Short mmCIF file of C-alpha atoms and ligand atoms in Angstrom, two decimals:
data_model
loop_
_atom_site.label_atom_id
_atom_site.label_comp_id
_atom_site.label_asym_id
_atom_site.label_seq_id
_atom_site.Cartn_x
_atom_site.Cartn_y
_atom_site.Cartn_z
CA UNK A 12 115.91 108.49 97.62
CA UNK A 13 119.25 107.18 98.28
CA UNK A 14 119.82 104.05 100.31
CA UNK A 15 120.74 106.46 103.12
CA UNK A 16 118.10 108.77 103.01
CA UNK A 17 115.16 108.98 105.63
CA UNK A 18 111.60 109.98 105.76
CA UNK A 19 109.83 111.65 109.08
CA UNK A 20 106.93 110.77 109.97
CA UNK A 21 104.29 111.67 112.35
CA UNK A 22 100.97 109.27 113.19
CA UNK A 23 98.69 111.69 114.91
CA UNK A 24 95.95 110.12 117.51
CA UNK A 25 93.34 110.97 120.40
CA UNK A 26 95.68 108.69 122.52
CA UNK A 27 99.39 109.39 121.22
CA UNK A 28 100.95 111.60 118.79
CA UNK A 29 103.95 109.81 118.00
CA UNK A 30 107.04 110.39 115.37
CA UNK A 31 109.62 108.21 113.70
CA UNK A 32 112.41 108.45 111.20
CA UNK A 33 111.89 105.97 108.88
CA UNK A 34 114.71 104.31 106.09
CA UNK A 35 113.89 103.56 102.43
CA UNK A 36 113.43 99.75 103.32
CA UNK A 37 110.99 100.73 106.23
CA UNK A 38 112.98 100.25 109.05
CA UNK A 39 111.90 102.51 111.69
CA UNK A 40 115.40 104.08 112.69
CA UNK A 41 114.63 106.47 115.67
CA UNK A 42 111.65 106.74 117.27
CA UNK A 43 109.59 109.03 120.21
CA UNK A 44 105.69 109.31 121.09
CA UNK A 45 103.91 111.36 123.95
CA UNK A 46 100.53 111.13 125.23
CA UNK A 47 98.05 113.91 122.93
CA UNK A 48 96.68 116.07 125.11
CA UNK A 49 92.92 115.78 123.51
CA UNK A 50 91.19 117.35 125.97
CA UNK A 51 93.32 121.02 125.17
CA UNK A 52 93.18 123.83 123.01
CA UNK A 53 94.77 123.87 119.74
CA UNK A 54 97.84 125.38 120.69
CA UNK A 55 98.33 122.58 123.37
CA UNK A 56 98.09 119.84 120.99
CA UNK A 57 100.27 121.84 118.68
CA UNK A 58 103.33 122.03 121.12
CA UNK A 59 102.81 118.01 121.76
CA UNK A 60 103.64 117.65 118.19
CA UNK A 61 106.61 120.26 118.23
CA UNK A 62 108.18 118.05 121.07
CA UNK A 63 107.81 115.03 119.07
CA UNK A 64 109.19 116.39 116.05
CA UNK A 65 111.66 118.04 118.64
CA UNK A 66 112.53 114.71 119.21
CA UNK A 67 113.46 113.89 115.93
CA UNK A 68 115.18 116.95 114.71
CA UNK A 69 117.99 116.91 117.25
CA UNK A 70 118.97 113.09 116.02
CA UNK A 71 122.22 112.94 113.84
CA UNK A 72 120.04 111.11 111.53
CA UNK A 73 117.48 113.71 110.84
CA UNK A 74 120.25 115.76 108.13
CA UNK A 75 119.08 112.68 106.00
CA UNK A 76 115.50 113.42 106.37
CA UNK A 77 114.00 114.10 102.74
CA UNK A 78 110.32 114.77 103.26
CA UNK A 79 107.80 114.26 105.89
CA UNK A 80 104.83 112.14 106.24
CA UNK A 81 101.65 112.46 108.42
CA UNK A 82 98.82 109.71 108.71
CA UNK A 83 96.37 111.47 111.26
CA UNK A 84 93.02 110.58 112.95
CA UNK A 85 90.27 111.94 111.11
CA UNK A 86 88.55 113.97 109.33
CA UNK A 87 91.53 115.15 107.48
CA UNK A 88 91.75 117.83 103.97
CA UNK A 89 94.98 116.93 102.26
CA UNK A 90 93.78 119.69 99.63
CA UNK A 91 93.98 122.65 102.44
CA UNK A 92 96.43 120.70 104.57
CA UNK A 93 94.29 120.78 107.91
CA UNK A 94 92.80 117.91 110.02
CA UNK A 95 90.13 117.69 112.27
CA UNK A 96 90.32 114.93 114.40
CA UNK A 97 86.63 113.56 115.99
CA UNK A 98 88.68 112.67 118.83
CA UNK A 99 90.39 115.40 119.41
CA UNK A 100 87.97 118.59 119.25
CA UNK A 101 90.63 121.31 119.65
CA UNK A 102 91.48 120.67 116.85
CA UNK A 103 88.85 122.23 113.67
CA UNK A 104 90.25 122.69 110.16
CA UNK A 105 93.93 122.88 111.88
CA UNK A 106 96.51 124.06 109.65
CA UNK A 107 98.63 121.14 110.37
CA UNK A 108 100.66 120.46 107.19
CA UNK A 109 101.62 124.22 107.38
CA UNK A 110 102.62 124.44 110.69
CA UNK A 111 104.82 121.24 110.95
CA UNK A 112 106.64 122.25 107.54
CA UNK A 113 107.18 125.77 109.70
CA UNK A 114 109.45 123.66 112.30
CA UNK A 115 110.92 120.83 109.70
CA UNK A 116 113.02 123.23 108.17
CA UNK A 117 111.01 123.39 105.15
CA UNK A 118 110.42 119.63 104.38
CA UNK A 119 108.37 118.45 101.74
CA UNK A 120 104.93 117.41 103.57
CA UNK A 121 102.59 114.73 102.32
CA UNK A 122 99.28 114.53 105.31
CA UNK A 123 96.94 111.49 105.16
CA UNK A 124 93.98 109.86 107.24
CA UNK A 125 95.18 107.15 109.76
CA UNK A 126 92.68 104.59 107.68
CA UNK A 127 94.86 105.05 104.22
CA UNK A 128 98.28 105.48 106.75
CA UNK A 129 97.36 101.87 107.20
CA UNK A 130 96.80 100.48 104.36
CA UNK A 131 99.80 102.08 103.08
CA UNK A 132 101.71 100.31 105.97
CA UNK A 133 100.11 96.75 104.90
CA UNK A 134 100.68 97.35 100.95
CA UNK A 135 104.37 98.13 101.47
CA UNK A 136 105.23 95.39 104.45
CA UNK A 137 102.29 93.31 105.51
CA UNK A 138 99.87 91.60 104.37
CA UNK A 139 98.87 93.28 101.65
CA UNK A 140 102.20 93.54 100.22
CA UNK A 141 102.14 92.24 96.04
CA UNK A 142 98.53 93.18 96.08
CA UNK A 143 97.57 95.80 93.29
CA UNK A 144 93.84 95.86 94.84
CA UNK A 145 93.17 95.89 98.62
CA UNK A 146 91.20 97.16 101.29
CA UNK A 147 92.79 97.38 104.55
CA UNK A 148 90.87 97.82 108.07
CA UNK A 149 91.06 98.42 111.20
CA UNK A 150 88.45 97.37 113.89
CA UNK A 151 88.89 98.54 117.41
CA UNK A 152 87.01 101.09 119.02
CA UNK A 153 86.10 102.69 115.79
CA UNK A 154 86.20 101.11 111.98
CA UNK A 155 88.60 102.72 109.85
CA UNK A 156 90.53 101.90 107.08
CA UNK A 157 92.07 102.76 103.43
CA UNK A 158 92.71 101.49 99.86
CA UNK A 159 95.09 100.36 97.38
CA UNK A 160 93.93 100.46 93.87
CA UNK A 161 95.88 99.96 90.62
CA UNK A 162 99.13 98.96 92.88
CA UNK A 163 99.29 102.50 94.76
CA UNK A 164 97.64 103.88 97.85
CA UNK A 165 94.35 106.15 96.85
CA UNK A 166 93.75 108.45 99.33
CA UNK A 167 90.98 110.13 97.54
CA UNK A 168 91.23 114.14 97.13
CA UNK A 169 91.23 115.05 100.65
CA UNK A 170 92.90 111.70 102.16
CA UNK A 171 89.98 110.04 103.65
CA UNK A 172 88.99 107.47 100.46
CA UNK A 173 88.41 103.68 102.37
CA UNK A 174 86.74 104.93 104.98
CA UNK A 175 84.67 102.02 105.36
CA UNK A 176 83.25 102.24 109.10
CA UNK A 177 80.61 104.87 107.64
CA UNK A 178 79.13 103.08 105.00
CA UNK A 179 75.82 101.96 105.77
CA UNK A 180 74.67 98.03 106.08
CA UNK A 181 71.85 98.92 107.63
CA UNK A 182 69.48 101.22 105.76
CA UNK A 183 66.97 101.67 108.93
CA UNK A 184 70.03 101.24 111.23
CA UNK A 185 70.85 103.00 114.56
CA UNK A 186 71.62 106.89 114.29
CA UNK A 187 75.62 106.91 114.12
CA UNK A 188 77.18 109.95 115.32
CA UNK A 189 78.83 110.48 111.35
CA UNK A 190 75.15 111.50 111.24
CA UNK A 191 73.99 108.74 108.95
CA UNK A 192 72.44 105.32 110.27
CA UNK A 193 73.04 102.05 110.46
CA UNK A 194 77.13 102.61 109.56
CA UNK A 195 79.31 99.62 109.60
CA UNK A 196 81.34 101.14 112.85
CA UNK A 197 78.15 101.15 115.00
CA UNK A 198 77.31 97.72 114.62
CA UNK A 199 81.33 96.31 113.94
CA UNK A 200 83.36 98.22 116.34
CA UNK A 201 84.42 96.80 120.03
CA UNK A 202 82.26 99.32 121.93
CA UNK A 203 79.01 98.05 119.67
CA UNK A 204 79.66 94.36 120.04
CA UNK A 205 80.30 94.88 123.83
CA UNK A 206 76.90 96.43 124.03
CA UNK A 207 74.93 94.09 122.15
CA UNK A 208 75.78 91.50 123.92
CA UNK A 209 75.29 93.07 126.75
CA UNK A 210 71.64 93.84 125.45
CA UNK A 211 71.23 90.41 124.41
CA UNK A 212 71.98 89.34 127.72
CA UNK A 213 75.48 88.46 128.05
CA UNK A 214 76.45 88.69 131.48
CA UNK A 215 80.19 89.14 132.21
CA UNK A 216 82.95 87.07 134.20
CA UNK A 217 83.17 87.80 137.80
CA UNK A 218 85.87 90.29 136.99
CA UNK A 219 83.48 92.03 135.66
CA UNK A 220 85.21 92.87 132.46
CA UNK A 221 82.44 94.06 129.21
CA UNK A 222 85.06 94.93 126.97
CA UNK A 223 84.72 93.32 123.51
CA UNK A 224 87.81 91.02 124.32
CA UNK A 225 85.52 89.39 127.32
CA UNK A 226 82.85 89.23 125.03
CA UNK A 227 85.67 87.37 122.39
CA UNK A 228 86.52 85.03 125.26
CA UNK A 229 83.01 84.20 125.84
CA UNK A 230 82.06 83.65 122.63
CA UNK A 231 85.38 81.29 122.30
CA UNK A 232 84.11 79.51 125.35
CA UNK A 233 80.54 78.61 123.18
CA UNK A 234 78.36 81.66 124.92
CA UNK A 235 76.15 81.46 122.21
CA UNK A 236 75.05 85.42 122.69
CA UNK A 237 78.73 86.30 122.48
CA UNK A 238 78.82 84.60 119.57
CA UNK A 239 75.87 85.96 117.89
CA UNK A 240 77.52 89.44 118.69
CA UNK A 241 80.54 88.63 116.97
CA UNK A 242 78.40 86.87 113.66
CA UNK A 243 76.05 90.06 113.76
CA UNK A 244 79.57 92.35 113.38
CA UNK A 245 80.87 89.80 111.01
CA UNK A 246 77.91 90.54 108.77
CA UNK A 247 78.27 94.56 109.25
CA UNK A 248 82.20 93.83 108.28
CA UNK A 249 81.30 91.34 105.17
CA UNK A 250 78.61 93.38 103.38
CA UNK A 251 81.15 97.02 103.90
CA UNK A 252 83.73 94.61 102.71
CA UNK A 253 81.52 93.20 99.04
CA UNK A 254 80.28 96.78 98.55
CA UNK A 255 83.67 97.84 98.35
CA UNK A 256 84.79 94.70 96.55
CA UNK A 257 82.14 95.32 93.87
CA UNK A 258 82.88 98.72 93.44
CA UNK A 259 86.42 99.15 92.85
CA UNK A 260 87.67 95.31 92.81
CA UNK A 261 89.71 94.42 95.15
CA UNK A 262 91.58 91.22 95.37
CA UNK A 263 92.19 90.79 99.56
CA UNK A 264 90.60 92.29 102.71
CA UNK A 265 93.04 93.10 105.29
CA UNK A 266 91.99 93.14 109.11
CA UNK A 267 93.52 94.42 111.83
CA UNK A 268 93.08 96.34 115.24
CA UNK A 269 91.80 95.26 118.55
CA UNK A 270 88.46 93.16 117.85
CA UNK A 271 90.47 91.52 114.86
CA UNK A 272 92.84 90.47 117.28
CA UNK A 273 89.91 88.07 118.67
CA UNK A 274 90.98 85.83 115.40
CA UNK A 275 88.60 82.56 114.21
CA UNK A 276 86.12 84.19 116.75
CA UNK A 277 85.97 86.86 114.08
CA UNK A 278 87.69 85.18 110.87
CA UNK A 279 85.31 82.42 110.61
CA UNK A 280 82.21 84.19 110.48
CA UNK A 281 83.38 87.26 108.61
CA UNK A 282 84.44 84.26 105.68
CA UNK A 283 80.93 82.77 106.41
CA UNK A 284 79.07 86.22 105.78
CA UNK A 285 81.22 87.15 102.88
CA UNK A 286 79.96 84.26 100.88
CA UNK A 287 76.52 85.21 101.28
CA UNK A 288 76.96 89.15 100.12
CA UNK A 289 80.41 89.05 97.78
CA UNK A 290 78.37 86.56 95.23
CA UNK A 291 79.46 88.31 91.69
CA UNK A 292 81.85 86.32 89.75
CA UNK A 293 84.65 88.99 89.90
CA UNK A 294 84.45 89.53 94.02
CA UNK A 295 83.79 85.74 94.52
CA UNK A 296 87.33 84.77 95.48
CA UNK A 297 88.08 88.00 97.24
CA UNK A 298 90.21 87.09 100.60
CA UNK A 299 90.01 88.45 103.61
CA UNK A 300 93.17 87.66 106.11
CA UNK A 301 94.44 89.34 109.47
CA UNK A 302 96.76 92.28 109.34
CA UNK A 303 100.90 92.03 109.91
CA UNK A 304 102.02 95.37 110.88
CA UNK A 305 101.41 95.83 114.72
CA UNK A 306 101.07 99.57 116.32
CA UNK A 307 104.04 100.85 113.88
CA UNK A 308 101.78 100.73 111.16
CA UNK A 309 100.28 104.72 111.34
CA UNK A 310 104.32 105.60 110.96
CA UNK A 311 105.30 103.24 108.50
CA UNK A 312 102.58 104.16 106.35
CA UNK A 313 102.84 108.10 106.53
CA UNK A 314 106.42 107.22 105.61
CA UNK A 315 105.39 105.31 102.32
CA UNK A 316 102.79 107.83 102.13
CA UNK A 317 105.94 110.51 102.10
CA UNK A 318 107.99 108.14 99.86
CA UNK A 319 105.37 107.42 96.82
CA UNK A 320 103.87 111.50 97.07
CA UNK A 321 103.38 112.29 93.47
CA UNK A 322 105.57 113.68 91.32
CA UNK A 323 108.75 112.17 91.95
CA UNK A 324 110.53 114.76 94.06
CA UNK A 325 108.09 114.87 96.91
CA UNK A 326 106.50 118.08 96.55
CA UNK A 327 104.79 120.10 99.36
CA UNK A 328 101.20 119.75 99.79
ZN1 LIG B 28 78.49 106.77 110.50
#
């Protein structure tokens, strides 16, 4: 990479499918996003991401385009180069990597999950960044996230390694939909705090609003249900977070995404819980801190994600 080089990048959800060129200093230089069509066939979600990288091709900036990143929602296989988004079920074992190189003009293509997009965002320009060990989130409507170990992003084989929201916390647990039970994401995520609350019974403002951010409000307020939905997640959060911690060693927990945007309501309980389940000597001072990069992070990281692809030259997946 030269200082004027450029890296494409495309972060690939069930709500948008948006693309970016991105500098070597991670400076998002032009950007363009539509609305994925996730209801569609294959082919429809296909031509979404054409326009997008449509987009981006006719920009006088795209000659300086070296390679070409892709964090998408998963399931993703790096090793065949197809994703297969829950959330978007056109889309089985989609031959992504191949058909985006088709209309790139040949570009070297690197494809991630969204969970290791992310924590390839934080490790290069938020809050992760000078961490060689780190796990970094997201809560929101599911529980995602990724990990950098040994200073670099580890995406695992098939790009799905730090995928946190389906490790199990709770051995007799609810069925989760992964087809395990008792997975971090059904007892952490916005949707399952809203509902145990509700089940508790928390009873909403007149506005009638049972999204997990009322429930945040509530519990910020001293509704001592909404706060025992928040502790209960806290705990789901803390003992994913010390498994992981005493399994690979990481140094700081990174949280981000819409429930983590609730802050102390959260923070302070997650710190609580961590105590009681990180209690080895080596995960004991293990941090855990809200996440920097805002809704830029899926493009930023499949841009590092491009950037760091091994073997120096960026090869082709
Ligand atoms: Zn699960």
């Amino acid at each position: 990479m030269t200082r004027t080089d450029l890296v494409a990048a495309l972060d690939i959800g069930g709500t948008k499918i948006a693309g970016a060129l991105v500098d070597a200093q991670g400076r998002i230089r032009v950007r363009t996003q539509r609305p994925t069509p996730a209801r569609e066939n294959a082919e429809a979600v296909h031509k979404t991401v054409e326009e997008v990288l449509g987009e981006l091709t006719r920009s006088p900036l795209w000659a300086g385009a070296r390679a070409l990143g892709i964090g998408s929602a998963g399931p993703v296989d790096a090793a065949a180069g197809t994703v297969s988004p829950v959330n978007v079920p056109g889309w089985r074992d989609f031959p992504l990597v191949e058909r985006v190189q088709a209309v790139s003009g040949g570009l070297p293509v690197t494809l991630i999950g969204d969970g290791p997009a992310i924590a390839a965002a934080e490790h290069w320009q938020g809050a992760a960044q000078g961490y060689d060990h780190a796990l970094c989130m997201v809560v929101s409507t599911g529980v995602g996230g990724g990990l950098v170990l040994g200073g670099s992003l580890y995406p695992g084989p098939t790009g799905n390694a730090g995928h946190i929201g389906h490790i199990s916390v709770d051995l007799d647990g609810a069925p989760c939909p992964c087809g395990a039970r008792g997975c971090v994401e059904g007892i952490a995520s916005g949707p399952s705090i809203a509902r145990r609350a509700l089940d508790d019974g928390w009873r909403p403002a007149p506005d009638g609003d049972t999204s997990a951010v009322a429930v945040a409000a509530a519990a910020r307020d001293g509704d001592p249900v909404a706060r025992a939905a928040f502790a209960r997640a806290a705990r789901a959060l803390a003992a994913g977070i010390a498994a992981t911690a005493t399994l690979v060693e990481i140094e700081i927990a990174v949280v981000g995404g819409g429930v983590a945007k609730s802050g102390e309501v959260l923070f302070a309980p997650l710190r609580r819980a961590l105590r009681d389940y990180a209690t080895l000597s080596f995960v004991r001072d293990l941090t855990v801190v809200p996440a920097r990069m805002g809704t830029d992070a899926g493009l930023v990281g499949a841009a590092a994600a491009a950037l760091n692809a091994p073997c120096g030259v960026l090869p082709p997946v």
